[in-house]
Short mmCIF file of C-alpha atoms and ligand atoms in Angstrom, two decimals:
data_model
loop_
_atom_site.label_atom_id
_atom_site.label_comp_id
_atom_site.label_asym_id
_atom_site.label_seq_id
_atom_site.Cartn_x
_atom_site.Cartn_y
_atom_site.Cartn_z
CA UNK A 23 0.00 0.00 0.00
CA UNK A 24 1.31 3.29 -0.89
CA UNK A 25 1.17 5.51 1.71
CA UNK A 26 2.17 8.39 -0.54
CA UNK A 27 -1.76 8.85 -1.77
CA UNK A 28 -2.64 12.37 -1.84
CA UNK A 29 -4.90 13.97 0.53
CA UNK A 30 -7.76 13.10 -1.92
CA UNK A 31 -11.25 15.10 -0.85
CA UNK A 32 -9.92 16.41 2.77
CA UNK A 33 -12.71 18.64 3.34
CA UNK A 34 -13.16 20.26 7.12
CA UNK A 35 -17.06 20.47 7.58
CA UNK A 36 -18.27 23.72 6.49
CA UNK A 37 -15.54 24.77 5.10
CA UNK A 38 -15.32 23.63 1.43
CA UNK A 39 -16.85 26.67 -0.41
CA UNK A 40 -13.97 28.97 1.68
CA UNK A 41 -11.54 30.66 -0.91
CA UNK A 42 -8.33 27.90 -1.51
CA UNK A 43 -4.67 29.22 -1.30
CA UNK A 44 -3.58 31.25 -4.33
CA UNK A 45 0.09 31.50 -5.12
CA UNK A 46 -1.52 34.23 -7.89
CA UNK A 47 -2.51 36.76 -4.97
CA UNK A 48 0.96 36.39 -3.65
CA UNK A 49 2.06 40.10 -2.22
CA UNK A 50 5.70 40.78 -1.89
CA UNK A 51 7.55 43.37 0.52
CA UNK A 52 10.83 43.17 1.11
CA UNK A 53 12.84 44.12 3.81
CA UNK A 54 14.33 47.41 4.07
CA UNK A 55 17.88 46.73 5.00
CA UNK A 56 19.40 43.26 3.96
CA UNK A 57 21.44 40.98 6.65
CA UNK A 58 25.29 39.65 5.42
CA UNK A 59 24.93 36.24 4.25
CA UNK A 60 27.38 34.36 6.64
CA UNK A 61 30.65 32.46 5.07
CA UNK A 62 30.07 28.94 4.27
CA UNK A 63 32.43 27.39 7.43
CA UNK A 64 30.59 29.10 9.78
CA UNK A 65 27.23 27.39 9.01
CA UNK A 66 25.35 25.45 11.61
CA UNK A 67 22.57 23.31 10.53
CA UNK A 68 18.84 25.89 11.20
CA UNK A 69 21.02 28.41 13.07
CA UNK A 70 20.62 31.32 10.71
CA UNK A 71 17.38 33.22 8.93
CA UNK A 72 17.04 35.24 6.29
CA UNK A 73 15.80 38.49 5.33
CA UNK A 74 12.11 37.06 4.24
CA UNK A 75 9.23 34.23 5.08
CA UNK A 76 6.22 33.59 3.64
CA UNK A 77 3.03 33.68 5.92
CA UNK A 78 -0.58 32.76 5.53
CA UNK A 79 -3.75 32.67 7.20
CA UNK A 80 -6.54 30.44 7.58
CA UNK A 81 -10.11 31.78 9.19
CA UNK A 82 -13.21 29.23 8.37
CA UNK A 83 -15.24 32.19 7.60
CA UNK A 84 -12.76 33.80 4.74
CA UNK A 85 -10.91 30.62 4.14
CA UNK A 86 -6.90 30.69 3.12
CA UNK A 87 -5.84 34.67 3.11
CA UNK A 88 -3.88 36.61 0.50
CA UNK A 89 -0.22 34.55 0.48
CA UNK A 90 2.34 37.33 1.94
CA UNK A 91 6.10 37.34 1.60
CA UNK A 92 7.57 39.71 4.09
CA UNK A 93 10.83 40.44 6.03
CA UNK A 94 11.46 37.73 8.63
CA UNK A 95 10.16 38.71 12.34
CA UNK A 96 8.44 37.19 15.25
CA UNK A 97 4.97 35.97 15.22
CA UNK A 98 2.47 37.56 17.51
CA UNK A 99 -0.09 34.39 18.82
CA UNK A 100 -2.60 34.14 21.79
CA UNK A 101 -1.61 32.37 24.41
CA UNK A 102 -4.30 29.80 23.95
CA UNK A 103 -3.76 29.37 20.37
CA UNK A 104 -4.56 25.82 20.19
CA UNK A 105 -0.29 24.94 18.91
CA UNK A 106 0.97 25.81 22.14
CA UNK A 107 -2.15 23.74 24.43
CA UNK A 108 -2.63 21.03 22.31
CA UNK A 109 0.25 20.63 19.83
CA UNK A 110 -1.66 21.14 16.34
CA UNK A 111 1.62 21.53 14.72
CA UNK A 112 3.54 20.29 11.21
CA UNK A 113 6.31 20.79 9.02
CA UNK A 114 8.23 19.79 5.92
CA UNK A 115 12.09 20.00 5.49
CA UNK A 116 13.21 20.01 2.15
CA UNK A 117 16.46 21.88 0.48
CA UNK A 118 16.97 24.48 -2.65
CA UNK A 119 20.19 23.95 -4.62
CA UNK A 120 22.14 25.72 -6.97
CA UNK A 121 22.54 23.64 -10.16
CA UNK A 122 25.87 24.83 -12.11
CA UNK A 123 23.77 26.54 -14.28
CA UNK A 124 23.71 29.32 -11.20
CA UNK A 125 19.36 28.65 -10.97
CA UNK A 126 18.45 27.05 -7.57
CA UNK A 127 16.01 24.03 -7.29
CA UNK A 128 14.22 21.87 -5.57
CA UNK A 129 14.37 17.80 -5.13
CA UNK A 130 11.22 16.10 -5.44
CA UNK A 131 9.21 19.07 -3.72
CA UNK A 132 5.66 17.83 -4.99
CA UNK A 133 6.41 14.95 -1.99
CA UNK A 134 7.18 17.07 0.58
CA UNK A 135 3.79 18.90 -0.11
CA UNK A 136 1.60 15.87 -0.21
CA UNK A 137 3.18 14.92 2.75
CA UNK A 138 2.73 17.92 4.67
CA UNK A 139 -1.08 17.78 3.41
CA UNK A 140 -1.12 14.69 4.66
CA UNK A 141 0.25 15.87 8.12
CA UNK A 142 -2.41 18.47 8.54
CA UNK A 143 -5.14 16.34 7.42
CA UNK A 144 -4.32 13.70 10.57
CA UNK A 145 -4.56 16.89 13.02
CA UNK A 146 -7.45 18.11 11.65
CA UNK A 147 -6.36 21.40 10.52
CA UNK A 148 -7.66 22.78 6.93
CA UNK A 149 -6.41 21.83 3.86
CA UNK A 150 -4.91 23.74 0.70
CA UNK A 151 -3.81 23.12 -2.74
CA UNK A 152 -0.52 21.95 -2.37
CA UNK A 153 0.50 23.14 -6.10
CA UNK A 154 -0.08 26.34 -5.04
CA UNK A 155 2.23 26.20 -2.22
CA UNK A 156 5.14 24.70 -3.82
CA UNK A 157 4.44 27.78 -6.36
CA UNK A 158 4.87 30.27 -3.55
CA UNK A 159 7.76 28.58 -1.84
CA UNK A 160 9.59 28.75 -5.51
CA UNK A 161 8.77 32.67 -5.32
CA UNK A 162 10.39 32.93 -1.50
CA UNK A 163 13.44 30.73 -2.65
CA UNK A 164 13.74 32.86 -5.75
CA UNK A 165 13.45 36.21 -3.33
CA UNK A 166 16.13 34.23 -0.75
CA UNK A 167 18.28 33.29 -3.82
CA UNK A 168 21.41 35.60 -2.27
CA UNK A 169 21.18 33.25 0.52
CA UNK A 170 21.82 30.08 -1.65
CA UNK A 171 25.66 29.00 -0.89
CA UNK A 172 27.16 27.19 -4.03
CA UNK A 173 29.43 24.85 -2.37
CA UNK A 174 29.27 21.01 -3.11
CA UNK A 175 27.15 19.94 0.01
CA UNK A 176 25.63 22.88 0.80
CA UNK A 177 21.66 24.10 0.24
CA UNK A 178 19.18 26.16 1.48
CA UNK A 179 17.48 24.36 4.20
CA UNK A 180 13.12 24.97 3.77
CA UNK A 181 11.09 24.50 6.62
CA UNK A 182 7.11 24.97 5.75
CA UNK A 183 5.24 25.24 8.94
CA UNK A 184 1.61 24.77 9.25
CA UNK A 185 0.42 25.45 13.12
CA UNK A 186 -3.25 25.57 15.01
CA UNK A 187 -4.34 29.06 16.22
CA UNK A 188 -7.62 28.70 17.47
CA UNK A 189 -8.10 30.81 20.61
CA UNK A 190 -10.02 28.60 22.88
CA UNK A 191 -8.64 26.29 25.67
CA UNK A 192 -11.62 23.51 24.42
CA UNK A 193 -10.23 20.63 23.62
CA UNK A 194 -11.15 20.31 19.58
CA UNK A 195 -9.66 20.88 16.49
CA UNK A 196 -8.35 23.78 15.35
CA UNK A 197 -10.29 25.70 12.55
CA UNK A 198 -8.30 28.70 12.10
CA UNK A 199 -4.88 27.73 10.80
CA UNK A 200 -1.49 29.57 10.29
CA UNK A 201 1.36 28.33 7.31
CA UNK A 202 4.17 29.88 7.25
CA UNK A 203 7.79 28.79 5.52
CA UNK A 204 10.87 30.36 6.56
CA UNK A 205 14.40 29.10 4.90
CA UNK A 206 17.87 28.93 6.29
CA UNK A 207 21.40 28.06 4.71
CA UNK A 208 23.30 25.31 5.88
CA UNK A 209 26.37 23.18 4.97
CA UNK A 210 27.15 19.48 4.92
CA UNK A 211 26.17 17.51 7.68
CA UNK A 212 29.47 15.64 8.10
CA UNK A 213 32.34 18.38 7.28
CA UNK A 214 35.27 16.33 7.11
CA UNK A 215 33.32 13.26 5.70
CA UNK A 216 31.07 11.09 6.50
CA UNK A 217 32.09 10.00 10.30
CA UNK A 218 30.42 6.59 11.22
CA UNK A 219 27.20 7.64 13.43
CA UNK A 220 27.05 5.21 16.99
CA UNK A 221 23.10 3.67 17.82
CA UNK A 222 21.95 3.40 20.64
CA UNK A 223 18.97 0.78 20.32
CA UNK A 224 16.32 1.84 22.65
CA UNK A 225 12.95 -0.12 23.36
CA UNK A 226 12.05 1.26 27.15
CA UNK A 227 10.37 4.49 25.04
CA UNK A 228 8.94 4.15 21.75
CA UNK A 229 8.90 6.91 19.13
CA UNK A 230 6.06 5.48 17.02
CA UNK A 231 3.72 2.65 17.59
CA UNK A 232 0.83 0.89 15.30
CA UNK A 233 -2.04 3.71 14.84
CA UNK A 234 0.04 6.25 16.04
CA UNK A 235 1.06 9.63 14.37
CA UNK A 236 5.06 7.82 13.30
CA UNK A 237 4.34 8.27 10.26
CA UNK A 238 3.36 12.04 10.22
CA UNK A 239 5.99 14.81 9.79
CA UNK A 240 3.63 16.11 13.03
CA UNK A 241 5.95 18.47 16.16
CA UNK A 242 4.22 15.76 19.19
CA UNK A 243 6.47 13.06 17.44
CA UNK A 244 9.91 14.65 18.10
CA UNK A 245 9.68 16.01 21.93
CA UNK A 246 9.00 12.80 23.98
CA UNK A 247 12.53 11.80 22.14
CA UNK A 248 14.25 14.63 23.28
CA UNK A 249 14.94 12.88 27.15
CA UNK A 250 15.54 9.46 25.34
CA UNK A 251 18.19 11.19 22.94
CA UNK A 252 20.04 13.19 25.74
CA UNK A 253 20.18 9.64 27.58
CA UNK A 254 22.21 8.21 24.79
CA UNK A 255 24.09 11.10 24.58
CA UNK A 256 25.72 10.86 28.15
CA UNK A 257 26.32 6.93 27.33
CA UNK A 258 28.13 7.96 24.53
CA UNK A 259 25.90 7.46 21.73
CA UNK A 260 24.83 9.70 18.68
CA UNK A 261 21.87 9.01 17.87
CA UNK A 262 18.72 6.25 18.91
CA UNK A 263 17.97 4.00 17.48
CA UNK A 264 14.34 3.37 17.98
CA UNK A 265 12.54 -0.58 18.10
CA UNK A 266 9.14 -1.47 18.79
CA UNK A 267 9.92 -4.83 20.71
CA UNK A 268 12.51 -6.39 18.48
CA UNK A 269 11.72 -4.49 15.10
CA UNK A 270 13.81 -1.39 14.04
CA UNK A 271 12.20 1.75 13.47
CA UNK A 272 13.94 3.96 12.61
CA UNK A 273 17.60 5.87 13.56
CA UNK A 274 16.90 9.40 15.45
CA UNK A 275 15.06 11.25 12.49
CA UNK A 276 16.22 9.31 9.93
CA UNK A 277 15.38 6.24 7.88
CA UNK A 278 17.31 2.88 8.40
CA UNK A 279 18.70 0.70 5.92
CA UNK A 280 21.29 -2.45 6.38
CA UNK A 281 23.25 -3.50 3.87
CA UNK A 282 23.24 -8.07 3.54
CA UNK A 283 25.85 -10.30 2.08
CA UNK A 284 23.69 -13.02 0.25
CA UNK A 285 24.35 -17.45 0.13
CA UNK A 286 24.29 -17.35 -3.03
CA UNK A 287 26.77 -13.66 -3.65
CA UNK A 288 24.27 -12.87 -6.52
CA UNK A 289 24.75 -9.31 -5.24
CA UNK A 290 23.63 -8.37 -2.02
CA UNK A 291 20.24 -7.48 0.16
CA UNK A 292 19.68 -4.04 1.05
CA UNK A 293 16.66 -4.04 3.62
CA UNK A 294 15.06 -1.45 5.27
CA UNK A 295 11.68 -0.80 7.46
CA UNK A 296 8.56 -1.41 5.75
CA UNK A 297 6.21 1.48 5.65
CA UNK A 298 3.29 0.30 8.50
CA UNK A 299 2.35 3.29 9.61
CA UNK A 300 5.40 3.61 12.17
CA UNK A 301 7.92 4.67 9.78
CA UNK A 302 8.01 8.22 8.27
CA UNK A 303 7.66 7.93 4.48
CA UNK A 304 10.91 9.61 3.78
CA UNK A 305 11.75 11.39 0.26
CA UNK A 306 15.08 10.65 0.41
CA UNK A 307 14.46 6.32 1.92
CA UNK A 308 11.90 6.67 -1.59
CA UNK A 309 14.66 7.86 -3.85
CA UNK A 310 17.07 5.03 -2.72
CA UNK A 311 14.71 2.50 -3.16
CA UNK A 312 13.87 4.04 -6.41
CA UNK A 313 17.72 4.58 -7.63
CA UNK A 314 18.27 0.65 -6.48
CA UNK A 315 15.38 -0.56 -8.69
CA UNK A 316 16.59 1.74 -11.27
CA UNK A 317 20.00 -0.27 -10.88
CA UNK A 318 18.69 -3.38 -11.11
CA UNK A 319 16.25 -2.66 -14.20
CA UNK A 320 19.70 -1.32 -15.99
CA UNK A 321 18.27 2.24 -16.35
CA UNK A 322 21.03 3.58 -14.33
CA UNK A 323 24.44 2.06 -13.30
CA UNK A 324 25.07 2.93 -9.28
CA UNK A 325 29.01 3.10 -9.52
CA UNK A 326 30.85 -0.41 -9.17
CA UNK A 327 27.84 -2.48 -7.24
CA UNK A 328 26.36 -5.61 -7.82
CA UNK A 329 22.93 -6.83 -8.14
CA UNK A 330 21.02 -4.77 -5.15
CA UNK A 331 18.21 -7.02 -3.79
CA UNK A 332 15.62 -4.24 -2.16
CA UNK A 333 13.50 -4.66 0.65
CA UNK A 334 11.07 -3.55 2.18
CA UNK A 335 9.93 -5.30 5.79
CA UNK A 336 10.60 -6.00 9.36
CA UNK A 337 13.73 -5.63 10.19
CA UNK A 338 14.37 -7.03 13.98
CA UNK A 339 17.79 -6.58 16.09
CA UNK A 340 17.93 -10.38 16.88
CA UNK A 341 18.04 -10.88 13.08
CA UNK A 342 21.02 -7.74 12.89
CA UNK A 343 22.99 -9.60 15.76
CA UNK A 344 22.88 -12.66 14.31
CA UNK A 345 23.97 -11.35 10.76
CA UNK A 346 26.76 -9.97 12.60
CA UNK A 347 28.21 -12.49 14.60
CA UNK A 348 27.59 -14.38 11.00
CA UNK A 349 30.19 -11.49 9.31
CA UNK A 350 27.07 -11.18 7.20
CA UNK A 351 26.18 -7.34 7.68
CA UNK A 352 28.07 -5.21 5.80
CA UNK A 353 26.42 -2.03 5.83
CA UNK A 354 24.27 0.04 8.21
CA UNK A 355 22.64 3.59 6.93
CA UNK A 356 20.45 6.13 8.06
CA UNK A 357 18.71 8.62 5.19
CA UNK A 358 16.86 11.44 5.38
CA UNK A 359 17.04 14.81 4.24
CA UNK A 360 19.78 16.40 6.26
CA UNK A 361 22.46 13.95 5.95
CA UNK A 362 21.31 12.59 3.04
CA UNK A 363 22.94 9.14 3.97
CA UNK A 364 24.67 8.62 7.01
CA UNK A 365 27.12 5.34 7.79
CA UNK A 366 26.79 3.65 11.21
CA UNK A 367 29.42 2.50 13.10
CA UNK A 368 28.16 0.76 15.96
CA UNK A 369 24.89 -0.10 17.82
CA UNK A 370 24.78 -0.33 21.63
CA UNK A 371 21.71 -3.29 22.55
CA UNK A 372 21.35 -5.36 25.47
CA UNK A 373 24.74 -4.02 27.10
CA UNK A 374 26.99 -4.41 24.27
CA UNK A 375 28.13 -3.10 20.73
CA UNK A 376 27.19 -4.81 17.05
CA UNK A 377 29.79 -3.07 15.14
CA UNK A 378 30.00 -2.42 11.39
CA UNK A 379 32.76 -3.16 9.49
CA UNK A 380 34.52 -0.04 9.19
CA UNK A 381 35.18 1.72 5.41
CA UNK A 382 38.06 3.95 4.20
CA UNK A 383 35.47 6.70 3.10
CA UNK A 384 33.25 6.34 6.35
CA UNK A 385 30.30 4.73 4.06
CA UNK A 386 30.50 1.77 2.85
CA UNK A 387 30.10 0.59 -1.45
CA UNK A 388 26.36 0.74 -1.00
CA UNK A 389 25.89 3.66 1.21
CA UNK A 390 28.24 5.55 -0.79
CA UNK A 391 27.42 5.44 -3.82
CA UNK A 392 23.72 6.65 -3.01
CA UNK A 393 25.00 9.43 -1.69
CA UNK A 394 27.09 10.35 -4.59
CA UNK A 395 23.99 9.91 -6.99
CA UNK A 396 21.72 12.00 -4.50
CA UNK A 397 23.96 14.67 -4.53
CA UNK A 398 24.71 14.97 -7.89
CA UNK A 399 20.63 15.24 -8.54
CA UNK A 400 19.96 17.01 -6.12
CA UNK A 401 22.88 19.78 -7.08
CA UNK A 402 22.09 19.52 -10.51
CA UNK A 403 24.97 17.70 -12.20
CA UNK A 404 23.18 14.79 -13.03
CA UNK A 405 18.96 14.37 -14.41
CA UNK A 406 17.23 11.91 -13.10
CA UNK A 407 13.44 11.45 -13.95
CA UNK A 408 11.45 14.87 -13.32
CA UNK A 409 13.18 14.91 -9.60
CA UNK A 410 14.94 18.08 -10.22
CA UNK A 411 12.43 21.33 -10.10
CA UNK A 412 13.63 24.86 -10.95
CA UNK A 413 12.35 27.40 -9.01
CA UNK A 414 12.47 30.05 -11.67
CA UNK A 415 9.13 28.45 -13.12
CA UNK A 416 6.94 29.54 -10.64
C1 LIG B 508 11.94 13.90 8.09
C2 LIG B 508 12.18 12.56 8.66
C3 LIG B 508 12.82 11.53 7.94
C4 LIG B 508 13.45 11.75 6.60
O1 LIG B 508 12.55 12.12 5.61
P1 LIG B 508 13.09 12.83 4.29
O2 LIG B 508 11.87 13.15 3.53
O3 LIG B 508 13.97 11.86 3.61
O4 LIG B 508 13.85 14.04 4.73
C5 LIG B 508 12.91 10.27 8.52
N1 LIG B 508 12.43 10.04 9.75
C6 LIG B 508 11.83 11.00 10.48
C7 LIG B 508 11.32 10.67 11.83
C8 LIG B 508 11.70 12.28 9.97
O5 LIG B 508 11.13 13.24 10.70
#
């Protein structure tokens, strides 16, 4: 089952005959004085902002307001505003790049927007036409553009926000609604390389579970982690790695993938999660999958690898130990937008360490040459299907 269906008739009662958002009644003012773009070194990952956001409003009486992009300040919200009581918030994070052609784009942005429908839609908050707001985020990343750094591994990180602002401490969905997106630069995740990330596999707290919100890009998913993380931390650990009972979920906010040598060497397995409803439906774990197929179908060559059997279901840390102890796991990954793919090193279960075999280049054959391919797409070098999106055309 694809859970990448799009929001389909999400109508709030009462509500459908309200105008829809229109990128067309987009009003611009820009800021009076502009801020210095920072060097590339000094970049932290969602540190910095920019001179501009984009902000609108929903009312169920007027439906979505006029889109605005305007210089970058605080919002003002009532204190009840049903975000702060009762956690009605979502977002997206997706990236502009510069191609070498000097025009920034987007990767795959018409998933980002179905998922972030699809996050609103499971909170009850209104829905909008998603092609208009990818339209108006290519106007804000056209109006950022300055703010763009060139360098190989570096992007312009987008976070759309949608967040409840009903007034009222009732407990009930919110029907007045506010979207904004604000952008940021940022540089590579790993800055000397990729540096093998350590696991700590955690089953005590959950981060998703079945009929639960896991697989929503929804705010309540990321705070109860937050104590769990800082946990790890102390022990010495990057990141969780989150189970449910034996299965793997998923690696702090990223996707999970394990790399298999095979009995028969006809290439190897390359497993990861299936999507049940605990596992966020990542753009990036899609694209791998996708690139892999494309591998084996001879459409594409992924550089120097064999045969790459994909798929898609449980994966459970018994299974992991005893691939190990076997020599048979080769590779362990994490995807996701920000590091794009991330090699493990080690997970910490049951009071001791699974290690990976370690690689010269910090990712293994596998691991490494998605990232390579990713990169190059998503910076434009390479074109791959319709997943590159200038921003100019909006
Ligand atoms: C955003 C996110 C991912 C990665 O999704 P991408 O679309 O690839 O960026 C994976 N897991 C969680 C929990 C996330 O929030």
């Amino acid at each position: 089952m694809s859970l990448w269906k799009s929001v389909g008739n999400c109508v709030l009662e009462g509500v459908s005959s309200v105008p829809d958002l229109d990128a067309s009644e987009l009003t611009i003012t820009l800021a009076d004085s502009l801020k210095p773009v920072p060097d590339n070194e000094s970049l932290v990952f969602g540190a910095v902002t920019t001179d501009h956001m984009l902000v609108v409003s929903f009312e169920p009486s007027t439906g979505w307001s006029t889109p605005e992009i305007k210089p970058y300040a605080p919002l003002s919200l009532d204190p009840m505003s049903s975000c702060f009581q009762y956690c009605t918030n979502l977002f997206e994070g997706m990236k502009a790049y510069v191609g070498p052609d000097g025009k920034p784009r987007l990767f795959r942005p018409e998933k980002n927007m179905a998922r972030l429908a699809r996050s609103a839609e499971r909170v009850a908050l209104p829905p909008f036409n998603t092609d208009a707001l990818l339209a108006l985020i290519k106007r804000l990343v056209m109006v950022e553009q300055r703010w763009i750094p060139t360098a190989e591994g570096h992007s312009l990180y987008i976070r759309p926000t949608i967040i409840g602002t009903r007034a009222a401490l009732g407990v009930a969905a919110s029907d007045q609604a506010l979207l904004y997106v604000i952008v940021s630069p940022t540089g590579p995740y790993f800055r000397t390389g990729p540096k093998p990330l350590s696991l700590l596999a955690v089953n005590e707290n959950v981060r998703a579970w079945p009929g639960g919100t896991g697989g929503h890009k929804l705010g309540l998913n990321y705070a109860p982690g937050f104590l769990p993380q800082r946990i790890a931390a102390k022990r010495g650990y990057d990141q969780i790695l989150w189970l449910l009972g034996d299965a793997v979920t998923e690696a702090g906010a990223m996707n999970f993938f394990v790399v298999i040598k095979r009995d028969d060497d006809d290439g190897v397995d390359v497993a990861t999660p299936e999507l049940d409803g605990t596992i966020l439906p990542g753009v990036t774990r899609m694209s791998v999958l996708e690139l892999m197929q494309a591998h084996n179908d001879g459409r594409t060559k992924l550089n120097g690898l064999p045969k790459l059997h994909t798929q898609e279901r449980k994966v459970t840390m018994s299974e992991l130990k005893k691939l190990s102890d076997a020599g048979k796991l080769l590779e362990a990954f994490g995807v996701g937008t920000a590091v794009i793919v991330a090699p493990v090193g080690r997970i910490g279960f049951e009071g001791d360490d699974l290690t990976l075999p370690p690689h010269e280049k910090g990712l293994g054959p596998v691991g490494g040459a998605l990232w390579r391919r990713l990169v190059d797409i998503q910076e434009g070098r390479v074109q791959w299907e319709n997943w590159g999106v200038l921003c100019e055309d909006a």
